[in-house]
Structures are given as C-alpha cells and as structure tokens.
Coordinates of C-alpha atoms in Angstrom, one line a residue:
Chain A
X25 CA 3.3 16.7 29.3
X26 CA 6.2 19.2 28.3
X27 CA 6.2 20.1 24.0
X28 CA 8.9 17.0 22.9
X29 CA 7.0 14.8 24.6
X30 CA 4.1 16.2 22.7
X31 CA 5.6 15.6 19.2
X32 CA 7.2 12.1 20.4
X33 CA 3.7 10.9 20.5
X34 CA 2.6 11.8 17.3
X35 CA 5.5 10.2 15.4
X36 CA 5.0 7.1 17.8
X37 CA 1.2 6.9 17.1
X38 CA -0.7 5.8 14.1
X39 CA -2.3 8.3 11.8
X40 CA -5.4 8.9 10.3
X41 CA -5.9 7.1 7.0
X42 CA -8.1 9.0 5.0
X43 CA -6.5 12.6 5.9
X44 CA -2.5 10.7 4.6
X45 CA -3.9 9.8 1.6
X46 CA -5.3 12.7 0.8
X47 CA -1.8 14.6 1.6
X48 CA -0.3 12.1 -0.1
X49 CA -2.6 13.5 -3.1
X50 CA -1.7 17.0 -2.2
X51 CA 2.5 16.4 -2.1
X52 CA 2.6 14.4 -5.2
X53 CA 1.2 17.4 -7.2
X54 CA 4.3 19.5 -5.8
X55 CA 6.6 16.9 -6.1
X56 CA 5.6 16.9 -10.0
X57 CA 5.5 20.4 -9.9
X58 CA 9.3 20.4 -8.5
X59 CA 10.8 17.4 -10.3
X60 CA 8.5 17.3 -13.4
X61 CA 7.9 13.6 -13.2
X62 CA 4.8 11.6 -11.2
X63 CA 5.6 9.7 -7.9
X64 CA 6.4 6.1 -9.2
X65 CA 8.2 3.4 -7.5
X66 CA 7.9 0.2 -10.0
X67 CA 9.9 2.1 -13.1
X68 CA 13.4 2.0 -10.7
X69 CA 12.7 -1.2 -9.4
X70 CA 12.9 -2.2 -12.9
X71 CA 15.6 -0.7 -13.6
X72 CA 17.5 -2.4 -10.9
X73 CA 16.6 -5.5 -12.7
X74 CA 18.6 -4.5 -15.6
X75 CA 21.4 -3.2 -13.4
X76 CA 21.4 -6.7 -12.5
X77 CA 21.2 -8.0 -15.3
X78 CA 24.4 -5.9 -16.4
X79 CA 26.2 -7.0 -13.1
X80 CA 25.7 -10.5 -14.4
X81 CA 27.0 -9.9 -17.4
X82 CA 24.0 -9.5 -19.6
X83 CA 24.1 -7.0 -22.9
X84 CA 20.7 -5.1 -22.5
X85 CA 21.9 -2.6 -24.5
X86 CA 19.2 -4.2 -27.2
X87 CA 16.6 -4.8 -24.4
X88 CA 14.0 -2.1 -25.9
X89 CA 12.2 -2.1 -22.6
X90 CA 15.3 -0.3 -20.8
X91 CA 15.5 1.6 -23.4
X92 CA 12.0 3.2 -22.9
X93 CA 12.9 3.4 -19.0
X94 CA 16.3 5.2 -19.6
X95 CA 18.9 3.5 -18.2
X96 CA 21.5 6.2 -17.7
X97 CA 23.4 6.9 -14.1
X98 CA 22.2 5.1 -11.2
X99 CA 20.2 5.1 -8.3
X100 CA 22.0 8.2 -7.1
X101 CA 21.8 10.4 -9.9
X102 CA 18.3 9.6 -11.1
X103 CA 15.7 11.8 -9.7
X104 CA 13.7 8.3 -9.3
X105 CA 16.2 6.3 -7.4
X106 CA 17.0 9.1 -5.1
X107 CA 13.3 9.6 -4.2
X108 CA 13.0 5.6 -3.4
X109 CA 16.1 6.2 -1.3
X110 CA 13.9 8.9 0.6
X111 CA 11.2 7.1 0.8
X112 CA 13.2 4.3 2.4
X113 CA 14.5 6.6 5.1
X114 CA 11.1 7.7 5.6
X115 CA 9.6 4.2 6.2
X116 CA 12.8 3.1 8.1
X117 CA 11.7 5.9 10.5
X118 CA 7.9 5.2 10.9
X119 CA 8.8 2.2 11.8
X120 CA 11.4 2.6 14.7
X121 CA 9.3 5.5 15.9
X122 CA 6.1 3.2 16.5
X123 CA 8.3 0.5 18.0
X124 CA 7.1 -1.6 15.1
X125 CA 9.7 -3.4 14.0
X126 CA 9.9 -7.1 14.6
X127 CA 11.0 -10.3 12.6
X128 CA 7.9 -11.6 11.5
X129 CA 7.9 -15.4 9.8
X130 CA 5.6 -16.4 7.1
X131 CA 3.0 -18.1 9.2
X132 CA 2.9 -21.3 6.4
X133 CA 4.4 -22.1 3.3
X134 CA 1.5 -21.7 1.7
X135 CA 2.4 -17.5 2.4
X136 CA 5.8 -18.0 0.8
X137 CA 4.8 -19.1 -2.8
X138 CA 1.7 -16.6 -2.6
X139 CA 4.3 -13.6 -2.0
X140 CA 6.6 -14.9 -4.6
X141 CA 4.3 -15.8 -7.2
X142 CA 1.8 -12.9 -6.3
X143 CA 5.1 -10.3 -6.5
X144 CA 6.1 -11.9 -10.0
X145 CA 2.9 -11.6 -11.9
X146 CA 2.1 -8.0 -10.2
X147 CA 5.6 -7.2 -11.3
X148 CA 5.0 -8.4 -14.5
X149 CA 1.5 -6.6 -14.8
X150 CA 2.8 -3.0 -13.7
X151 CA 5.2 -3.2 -17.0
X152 CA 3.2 -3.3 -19.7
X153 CA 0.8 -0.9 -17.9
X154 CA 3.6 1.2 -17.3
X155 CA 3.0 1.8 -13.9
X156 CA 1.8 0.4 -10.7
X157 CA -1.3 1.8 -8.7
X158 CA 0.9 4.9 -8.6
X159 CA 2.0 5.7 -11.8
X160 CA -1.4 4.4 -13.4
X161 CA -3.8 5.0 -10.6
X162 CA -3.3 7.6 -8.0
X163 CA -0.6 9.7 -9.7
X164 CA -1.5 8.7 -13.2
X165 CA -5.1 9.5 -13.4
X166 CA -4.3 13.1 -12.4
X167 CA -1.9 13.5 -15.4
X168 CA -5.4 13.2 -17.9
X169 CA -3.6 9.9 -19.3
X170 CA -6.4 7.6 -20.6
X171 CA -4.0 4.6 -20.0
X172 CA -4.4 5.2 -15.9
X173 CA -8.1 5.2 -16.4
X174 CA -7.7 1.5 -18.4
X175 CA -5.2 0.0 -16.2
X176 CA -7.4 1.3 -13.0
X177 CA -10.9 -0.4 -14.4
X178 CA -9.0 -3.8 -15.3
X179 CA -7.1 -3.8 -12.1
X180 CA -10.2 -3.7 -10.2
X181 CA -11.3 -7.0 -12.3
X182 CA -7.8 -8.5 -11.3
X183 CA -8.5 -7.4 -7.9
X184 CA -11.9 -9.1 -7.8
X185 CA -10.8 -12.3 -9.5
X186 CA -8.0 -12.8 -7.1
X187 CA -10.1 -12.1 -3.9
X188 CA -12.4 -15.0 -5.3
X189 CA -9.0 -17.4 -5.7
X190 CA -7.6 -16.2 -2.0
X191 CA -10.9 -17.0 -0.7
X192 CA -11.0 -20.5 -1.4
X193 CA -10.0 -22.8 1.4
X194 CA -6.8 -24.0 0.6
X195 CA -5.5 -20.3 1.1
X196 CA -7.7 -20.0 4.2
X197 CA -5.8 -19.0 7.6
X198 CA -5.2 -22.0 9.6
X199 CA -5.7 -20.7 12.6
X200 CA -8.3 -22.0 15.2
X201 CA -10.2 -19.8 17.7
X202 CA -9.2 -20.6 21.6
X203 CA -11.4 -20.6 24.3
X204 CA -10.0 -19.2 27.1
X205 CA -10.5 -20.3 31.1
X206 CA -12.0 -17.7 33.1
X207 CA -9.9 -15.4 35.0
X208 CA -6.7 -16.1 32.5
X209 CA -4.1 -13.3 32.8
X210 CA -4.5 -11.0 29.3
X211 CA -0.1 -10.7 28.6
X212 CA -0.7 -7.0 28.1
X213 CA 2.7 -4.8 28.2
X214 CA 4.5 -8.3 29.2
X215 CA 6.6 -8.4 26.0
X216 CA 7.5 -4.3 25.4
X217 CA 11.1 -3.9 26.3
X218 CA 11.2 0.0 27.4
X219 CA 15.3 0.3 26.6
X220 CA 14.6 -1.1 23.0
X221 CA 11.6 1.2 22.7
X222 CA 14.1 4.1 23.3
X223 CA 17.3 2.9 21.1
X224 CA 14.5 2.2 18.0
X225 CA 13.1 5.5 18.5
X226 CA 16.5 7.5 18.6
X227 CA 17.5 5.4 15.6
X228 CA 14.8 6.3 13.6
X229 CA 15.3 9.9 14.3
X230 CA 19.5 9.6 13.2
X231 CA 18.0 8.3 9.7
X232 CA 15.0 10.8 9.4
X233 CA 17.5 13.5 10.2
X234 CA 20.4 11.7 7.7
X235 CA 18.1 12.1 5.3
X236 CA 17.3 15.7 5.3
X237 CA 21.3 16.4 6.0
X238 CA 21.8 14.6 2.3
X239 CA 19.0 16.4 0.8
X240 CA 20.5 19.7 1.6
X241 CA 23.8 18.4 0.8
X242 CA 22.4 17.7 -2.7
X243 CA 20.6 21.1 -3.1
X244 CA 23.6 23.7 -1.3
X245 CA 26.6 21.9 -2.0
X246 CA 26.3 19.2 -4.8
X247 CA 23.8 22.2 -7.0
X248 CA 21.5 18.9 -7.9
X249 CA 18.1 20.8 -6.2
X250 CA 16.3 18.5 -8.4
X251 CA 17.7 15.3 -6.6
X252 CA 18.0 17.1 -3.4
X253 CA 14.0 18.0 -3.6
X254 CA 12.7 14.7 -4.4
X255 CA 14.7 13.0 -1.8
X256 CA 13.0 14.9 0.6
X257 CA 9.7 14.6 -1.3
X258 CA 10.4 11.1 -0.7
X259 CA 11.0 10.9 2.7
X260 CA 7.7 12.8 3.3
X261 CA 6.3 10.0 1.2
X262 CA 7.4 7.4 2.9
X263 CA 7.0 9.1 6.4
X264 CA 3.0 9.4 5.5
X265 CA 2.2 5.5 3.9
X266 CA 4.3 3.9 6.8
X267 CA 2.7 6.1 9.7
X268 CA -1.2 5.5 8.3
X269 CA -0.5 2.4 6.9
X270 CA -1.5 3.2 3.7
X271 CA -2.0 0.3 1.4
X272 CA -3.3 0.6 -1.9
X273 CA -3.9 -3.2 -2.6
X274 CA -6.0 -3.3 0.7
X275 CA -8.0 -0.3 -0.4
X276 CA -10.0 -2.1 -3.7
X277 CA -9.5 -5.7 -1.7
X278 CA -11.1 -5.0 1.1
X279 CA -14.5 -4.1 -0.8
X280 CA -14.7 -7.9 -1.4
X281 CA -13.1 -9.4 1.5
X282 CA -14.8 -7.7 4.2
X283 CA -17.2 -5.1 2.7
X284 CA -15.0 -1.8 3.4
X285 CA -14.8 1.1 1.2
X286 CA -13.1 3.7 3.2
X287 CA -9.4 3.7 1.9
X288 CA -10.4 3.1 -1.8
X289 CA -13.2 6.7 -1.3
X290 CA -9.7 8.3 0.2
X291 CA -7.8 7.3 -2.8
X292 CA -10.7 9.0 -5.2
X293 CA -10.6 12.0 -3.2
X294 CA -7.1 12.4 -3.4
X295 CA -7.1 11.7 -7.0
X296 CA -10.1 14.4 -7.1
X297 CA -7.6 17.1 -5.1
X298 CA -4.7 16.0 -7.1
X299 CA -6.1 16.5 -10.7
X300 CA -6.6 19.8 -10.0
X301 CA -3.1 21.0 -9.2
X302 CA -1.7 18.7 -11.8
X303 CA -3.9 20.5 -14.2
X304 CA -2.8 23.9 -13.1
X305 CA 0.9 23.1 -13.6
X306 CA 0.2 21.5 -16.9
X307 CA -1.6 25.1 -18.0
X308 CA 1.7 26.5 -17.1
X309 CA 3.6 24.2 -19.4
X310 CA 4.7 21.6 -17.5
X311 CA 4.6 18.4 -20.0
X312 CA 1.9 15.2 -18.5
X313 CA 3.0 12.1 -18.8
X314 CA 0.7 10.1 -21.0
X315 CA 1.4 6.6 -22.0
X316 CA -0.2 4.1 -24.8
X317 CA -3.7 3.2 -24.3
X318 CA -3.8 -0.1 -25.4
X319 CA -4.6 -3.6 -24.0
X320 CA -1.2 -3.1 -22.4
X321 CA -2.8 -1.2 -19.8
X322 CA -5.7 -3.4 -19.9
X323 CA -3.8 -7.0 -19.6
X324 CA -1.3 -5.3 -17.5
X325 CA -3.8 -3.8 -15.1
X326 CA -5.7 -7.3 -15.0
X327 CA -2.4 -9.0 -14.0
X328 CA -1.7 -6.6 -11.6
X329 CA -4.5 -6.2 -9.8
X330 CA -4.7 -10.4 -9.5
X331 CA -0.8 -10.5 -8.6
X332 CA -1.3 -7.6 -5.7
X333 CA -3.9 -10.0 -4.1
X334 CA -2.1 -13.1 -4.4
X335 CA 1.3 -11.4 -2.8
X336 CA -0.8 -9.2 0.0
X337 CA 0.6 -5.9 -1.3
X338 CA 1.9 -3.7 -4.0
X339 CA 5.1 -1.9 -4.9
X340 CA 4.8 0.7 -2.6
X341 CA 3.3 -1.2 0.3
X342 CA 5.8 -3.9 0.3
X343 CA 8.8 -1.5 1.1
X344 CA 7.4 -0.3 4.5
X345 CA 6.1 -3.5 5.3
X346 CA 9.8 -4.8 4.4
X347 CA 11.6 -2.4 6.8
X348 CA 9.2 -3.6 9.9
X349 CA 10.7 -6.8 9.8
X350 CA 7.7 -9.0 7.7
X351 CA 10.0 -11.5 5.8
X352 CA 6.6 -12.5 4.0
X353 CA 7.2 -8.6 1.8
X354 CA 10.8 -8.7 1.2
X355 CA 10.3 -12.0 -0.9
X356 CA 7.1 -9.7 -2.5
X357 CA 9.6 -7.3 -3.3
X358 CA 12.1 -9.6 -4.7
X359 CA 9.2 -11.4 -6.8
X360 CA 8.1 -8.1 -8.3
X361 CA 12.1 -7.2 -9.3
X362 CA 11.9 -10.8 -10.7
X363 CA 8.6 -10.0 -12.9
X364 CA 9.5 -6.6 -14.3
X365 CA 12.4 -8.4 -15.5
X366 CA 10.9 -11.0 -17.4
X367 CA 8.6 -8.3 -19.0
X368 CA 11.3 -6.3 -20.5
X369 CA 12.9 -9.9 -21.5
X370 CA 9.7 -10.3 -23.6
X371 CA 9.0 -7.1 -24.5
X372 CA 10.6 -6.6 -27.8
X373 CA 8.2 -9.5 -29.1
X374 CA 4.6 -8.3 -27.5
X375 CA 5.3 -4.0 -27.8
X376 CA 4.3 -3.3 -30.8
X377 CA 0.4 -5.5 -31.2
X378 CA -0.1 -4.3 -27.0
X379 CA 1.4 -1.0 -27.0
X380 CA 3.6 1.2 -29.0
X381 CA 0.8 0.8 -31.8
X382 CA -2.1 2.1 -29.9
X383 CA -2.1 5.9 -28.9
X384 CA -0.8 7.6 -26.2
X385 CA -4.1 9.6 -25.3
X386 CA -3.9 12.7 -23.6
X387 CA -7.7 13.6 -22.3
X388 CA -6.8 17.3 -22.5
X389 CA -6.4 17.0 -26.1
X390 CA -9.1 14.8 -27.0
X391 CA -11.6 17.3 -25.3
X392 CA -9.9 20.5 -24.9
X393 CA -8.5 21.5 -21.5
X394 CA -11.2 22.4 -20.1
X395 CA -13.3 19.5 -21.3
X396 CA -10.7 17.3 -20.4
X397 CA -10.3 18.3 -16.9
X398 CA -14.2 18.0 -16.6
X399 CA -14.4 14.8 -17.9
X400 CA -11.6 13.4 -15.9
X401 CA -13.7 14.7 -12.5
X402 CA -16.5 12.8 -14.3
X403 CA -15.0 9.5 -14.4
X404 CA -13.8 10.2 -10.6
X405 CA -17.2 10.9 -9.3
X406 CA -18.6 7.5 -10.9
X407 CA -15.5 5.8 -9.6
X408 CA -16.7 7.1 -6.7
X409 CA -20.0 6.0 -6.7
X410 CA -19.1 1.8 -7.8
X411 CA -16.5 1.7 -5.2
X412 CA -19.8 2.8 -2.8
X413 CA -22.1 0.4 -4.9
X414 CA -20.0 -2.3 -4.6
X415 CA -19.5 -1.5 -0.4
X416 CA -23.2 -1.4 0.0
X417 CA -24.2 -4.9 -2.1
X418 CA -21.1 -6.7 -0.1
X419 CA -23.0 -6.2 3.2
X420 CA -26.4 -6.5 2.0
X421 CA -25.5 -9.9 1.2
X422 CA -23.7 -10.4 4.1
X423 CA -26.2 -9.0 6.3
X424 CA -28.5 -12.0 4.7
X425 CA -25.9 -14.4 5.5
X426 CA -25.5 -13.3 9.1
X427 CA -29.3 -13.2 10.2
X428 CA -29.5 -17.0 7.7
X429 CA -26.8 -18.3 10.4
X430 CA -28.6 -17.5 13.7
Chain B
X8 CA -10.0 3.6 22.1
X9 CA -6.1 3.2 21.8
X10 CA -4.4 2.6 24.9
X11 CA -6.8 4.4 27.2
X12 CA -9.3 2.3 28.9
X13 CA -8.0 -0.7 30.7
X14 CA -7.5 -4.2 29.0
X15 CA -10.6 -6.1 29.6
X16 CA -10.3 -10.1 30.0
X17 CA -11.2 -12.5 27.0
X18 CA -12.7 -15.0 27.3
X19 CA -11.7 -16.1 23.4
X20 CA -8.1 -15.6 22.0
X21 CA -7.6 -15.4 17.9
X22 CA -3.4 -15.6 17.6
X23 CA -2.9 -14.4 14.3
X24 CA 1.2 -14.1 14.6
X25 CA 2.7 -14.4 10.9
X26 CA -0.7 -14.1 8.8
X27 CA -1.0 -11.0 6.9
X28 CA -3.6 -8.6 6.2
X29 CA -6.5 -9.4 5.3
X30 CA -7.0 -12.8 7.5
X31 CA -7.2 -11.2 10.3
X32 CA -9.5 -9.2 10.0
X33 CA -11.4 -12.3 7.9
X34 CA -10.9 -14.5 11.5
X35 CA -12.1 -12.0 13.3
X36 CA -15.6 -11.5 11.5
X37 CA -15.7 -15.4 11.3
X38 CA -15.3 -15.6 14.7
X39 CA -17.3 -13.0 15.8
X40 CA -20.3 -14.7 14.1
X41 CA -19.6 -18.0 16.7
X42 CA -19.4 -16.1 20.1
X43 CA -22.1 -15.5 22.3
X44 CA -23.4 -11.6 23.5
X45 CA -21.3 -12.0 27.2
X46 CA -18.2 -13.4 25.1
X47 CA -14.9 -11.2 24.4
X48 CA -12.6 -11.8 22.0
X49 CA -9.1 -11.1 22.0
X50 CA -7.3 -10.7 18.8
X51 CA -3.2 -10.5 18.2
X52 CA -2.0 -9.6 14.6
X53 CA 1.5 -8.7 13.9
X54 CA 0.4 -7.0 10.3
X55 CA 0.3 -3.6 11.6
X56 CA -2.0 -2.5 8.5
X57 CA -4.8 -4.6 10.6
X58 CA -5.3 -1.0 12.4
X59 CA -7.0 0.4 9.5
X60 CA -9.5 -2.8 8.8
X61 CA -10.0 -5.0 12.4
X62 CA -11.3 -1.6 14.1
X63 CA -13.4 -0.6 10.9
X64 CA -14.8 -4.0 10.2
X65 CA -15.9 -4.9 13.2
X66 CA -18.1 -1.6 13.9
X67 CA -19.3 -2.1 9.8
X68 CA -20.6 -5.7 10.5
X69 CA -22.3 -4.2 13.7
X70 CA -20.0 -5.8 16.1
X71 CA -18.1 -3.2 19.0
X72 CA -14.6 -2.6 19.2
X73 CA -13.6 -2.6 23.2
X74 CA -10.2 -1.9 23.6
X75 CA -7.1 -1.5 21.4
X76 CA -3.4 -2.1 22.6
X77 CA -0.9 -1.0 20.2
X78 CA 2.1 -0.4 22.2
X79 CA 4.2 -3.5 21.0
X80 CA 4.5 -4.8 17.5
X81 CA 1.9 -7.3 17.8
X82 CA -1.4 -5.2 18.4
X83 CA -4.1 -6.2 20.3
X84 CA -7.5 -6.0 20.0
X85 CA -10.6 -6.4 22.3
X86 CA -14.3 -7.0 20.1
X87 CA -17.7 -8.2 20.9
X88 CA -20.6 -8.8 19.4

C-alpha cells in the first residue's frame, strides 16, 4: 500500500475516542491562547437568533441579553461565527471521508417532538448558564470560573433525570428482534456504491482544502490573523468530534443508560490537561472568562442536561450529526436556535434575582493562583472518581439483574 | 475487529435504521440477555456514534463483540453472548 493510500485510510476510518478528546483538550488551550476567547458554539447560535429576529423586523436593540453577547458584525467578522464556519467545513469533511453521509428519517414521531422539545429546553438551559457543555464544562472548567463547576454538577442531575424519563416505555425503541432462518445471506457490502464512495471522498477533500485556502486568505491577504486562526482552529475542531464521534451528551448518559464511563473519564482528563495550559496563559495575562455564579448556572445547567437527553445531543454534536444526513439533529439544531431565543426574550425579567446579582467568581482569586489552580485539579480528581462510582454501582446492579433473569 | 475477519452469519437480526444513539446500544443489551450461547446477533444502526458504545457495551456487560462492518453508512455489527 503506496503513502496516499496510507493517509486515505486514516481520514476514511474512525478514530480513537479517548486520545480526540483529549486533543480536543489540548487545541482548545491554543485556540484561547491565539484568539483569547474559549471554544463555544451556543453563544453564535444565539446570536443568529437575534439576527433573525432583526431580519423579521424585530428592535432587539433593548434585548439586554444581546447586549451581553455583542451583537456587532456577523458571522464573518466575529472570531466565533468564523470558527463555527470552520468547524462546519471540518465535519462536512469527516463525513464524506468515512462515506457516512446518508438521509436518515426519524424512525417515529415520537423522535420528532423529542428533538424539538429536547433542542428547545437545552437551548434554553445553555443561556442562562452561559454556555453549553463547552463553554461551562470542558472549556469553562479550565478557565477557574466557579460558574462551569455549578452548571457541570446540575447538568449531571438534568442528565440523570432525563435518562429516567427516556427510559420509560413510551420512549422505548419499537423495534422487535428477528429470528433469522439458517443459512440466510448476511447483505454485507451489497449496498456500498464504489463511484459514490470516491465522488464523497474527493468532495470532502475540495471543502477541507477550501477551508484552509480562506484561512490563509484571512491571515495573508485580508490582515484578520485572528479570524484566519480560529477558522482553522475550527476546522481542526470539527475534523476531530466528527472523526471520533465525540459526543458530550452520550458521555454522562451513558453512565445511566448502559453503565459506561469511558468518554465522560476522557472528558476529565482533557479538562485535567487543559487547565494547565489555560492557567499558564492566564499567568501571562491573558484575561479568563468567568461568568455569574448563581442559580443561573445551576437552573440552567439542570435544564440543559434534561434537554440534551430528551433531543439525543448537544450543541456541538448536533452539527456533525446534521451534515451526515440525520434529519432527527437538524430539527435539534433548529429547537436549540428556537430556545436561546426565548431566553434572551425573557431575560431582561429573570437577570438580575438568577444572575447579574450573584458574583462572577474567579477560583484564582478566591484562593490565590496557586491555590486556585490546585483546587480546581481537586474538584477534577473527585469528578473523576463519581463518574467511576457511578460506572461501578450501574453494573453491580445490573449484574444482579442479569444472573435474577437466568 | 473492523473490517478484518470475515462476516459471520446471524442467526438474529436487530434493524435499528432511524433510531439514534443510545437505543441501539439499549436493544442490543436487551437482546443479548434473550439469545442462547450458539446464537449470533446481527445489529444495523445508522447513528454512527453507536461505534463508540455497541462495541464497548457489549464487552462491559461480558458479552463478545465478533465482527464489525463499517464500510457503508449503516454499520454492522456481529455480538454474542
């Protein structure tokens, strides 16, 4: 096998999990480093609610919620919107590289008003929280903001609560186990259409490579390196959650569905890399972004968590999932556009008792840098150790409940 | 596992085209639990995230992974108890 056929398989295959998350960990400390903001999806999406809010002739002008999230330029000239546009490009490609682009239908209704109504209250939830599982989790926590730590604890609730409403039957999969006669033909291979196989494959690389060819148009010729950089930053992005199927809703589900810990222990350990090198930019002066500490981050990270379960993903997993053809995500996407919209709608009555009274506390000042930093790693390692608690009493008891069957 | 080792033949079929993650993987334990030792189950899911729970799952909950076909969108997957 000659060297491009080498790479092709790579970017055809599926990654490793644990090591993407990790890198993801590692890049988003750069990309802060470089850009001086976290990696967040959920603040633009909001923003293109108001955007269409103004296309539909709505003053927000007074909205106090956009006013927080900076409405200025668009999706082209904010260092945010040009990283999702990244990020797109990146997912776009992971997809057509893997041939795993279909049209997948919503296998009952039932799926249509869980991804609508999961999307709008997780969209809704993210808001007051001011962030998703991004912002106030994985790239949050890292920036010493006590608000991540909040929203991250409650979430988990949300999470757990809506694992116990998605388990009851009525949400139940419908479908019913076949026996099969002996000797029946498996339909391996029958469907794979080798010409389509190739066109998705040199598609994806003409976006990958658009991409880059706009990023460096932005950094040599337009002199916006910022914009240019986090494009890129988000293609990587992008490239890295859609190749290892990285799924951050999945991650704390999954301890209570089916008893498995592994991506939510990847997601603390590359929190635990991350805080480090967000740390060491912040001792160089580089300003953390610390939010209120409030039961914003608490109600919001309760909501949230429950709304992620409901809809089957979060902000950053529905876009990838989107782009592979699952109608099931777009309508996720559309319902968490729809929810951050009615939370900035309400905002201006519910800010001040849920938020913008309460402090925005920065760890590193409450207990020095260095105390700060050391307490943070403290809270990670007990994360740590619940996420494996709660792993290891899911399949004791389901242990019990196997052997009780036979 | 991926793509290496020949498809063996089921003698059970879980079609899980259109449900998204994590039913699959819930079907498949549930399922698992029914069959007998000799039995293999086949298992189709469209939500390509099921490669990082099915395959993990199954080997958690002491059950063996046989064979895993990912070359079209709807992967494949081959378990026993």
């Amino acid at each position: 096998m000659n060297f491009i056929e080498e790479i092709k398989k790579y970017l055809v295959s599926f990654w490793q999990p644990v090591s993407a998350v990790i890198a993801l960990g590692v890049l988003s400390v750069y990309y802060f480093g470089i850009t001086g903001t976290y990696w967040a999806v959920t603040g633009e999406f909001t923003r293109w609610g108001g955007h269409a809010l103004q296309f539909f002739g709505v003053d927000i002008s007074e909205w106090g919620y956009f006013e927080i999230m900076h409405m200025d330029g668009n999706i082209f000239t904010r260092v945010d919107g040009v990283m999702i546009i990244g990020m797109f490009a990146g997912v776009m490609a992971a997809a057509l590289w893997g041939n795993n682009v279909k049209w997948r239908l919503p296998a009952s209704k039932i799926r249509i008003y869980q991804a609508l109504i999961g999307g709008i209250i997780a969209g809704f939830g993210a808001r007051p929280g001011m962030g998703c599982n991004l912002a106030s989790l994985f790239t949050g926590i890292p920036q010493f903001s006590a608000h991540a730590w909040f929203f991250t604890l409650a979430m988990m609730v949300g999470v757990y609560l809506g694992v116990k409403v998605t388990q009851l039957p009525f949400f139940q999969s419908k479908v019913k186990l076949q026996k099969l006669s002996c000797g029946i033909e498996t339909q391996s291979n029958k469907s794979r259409d080798e010409g389509k196989v190739k066109r998705f494959f040199s598609i994806g690389t003409f976006v990958f490579l658009a991409m880059i060819l706009w990023a460096m148009y932005l950094i040599f010729v337009a002199n916006s390196q910022k914009l240019g950089a986090a494009m890129l930053f988000g293609g990587a992005f992008g490239l890295v959650i859609a190749k290892a199927q990285i799924c951050f809703t999945s991650a704390f589900r999954d301890i209570f569905t089916t008893g498995r810990s592994q991506m939510a222990r990847a997601i603390v350990i590359g929190m635990i890399v991350s805080s480090i090198g967000i740390f060491s930019y912040i001792m160089m002066g580089v300003a953390p972004k610390i939010m209120w500490a409030g039961p914003n981050a608490i109600m919001g990270g309760m909501l949230f968590g429950f709304g992620i379960i409901i809809a089957g993903a979060c902000e950053c997993g529905w876009m990838y999932r989107a782009v592979e053809g699952q109608i099931h995500f777009w309508i996720v996407g559309i319902g968490n556009v729809i929810g951050s919209t009615l939370l900035a709608f309400v905002w201006d009555d519910i800010s001040v008792p849920l938020a913008t009274s309460w402090p925005k506390i920065n760890l590193l000042e409450s207990f020095g840098n260095y105390g700060g930093l050391f307490f943070n790693y403290l809270l990670l390692f007990l994360l740590f150790l619940l996420v494996l608690k709660l792993e290891k009493n899911y399949l004791k008891k389901s242990k019990g409940k196997t052997n009780h069957a036979k | 596992m991926q793509n290496n080792t020949q498809a063996p033949t089921p003698t059970h079929r879980l079609d899980m085209h259109g449900e998204p993650c994590p039913y699959p993987a819930i079907k498949t334990l549930e399922a698992l639990r029914e069959l007998e030792d000799d039995d293999i189950l086949e298992v189709i899911s469209d939500c390509p995230q099921s490669i990082n729970n099915i395959s993990i799952d199954v080997k958690n909950h002491g059950f063996k992974v046989i064979h895993i076909d990912t070359s079209t969108p709807s992967v494949r997957y081959f378990v026993k108890r």
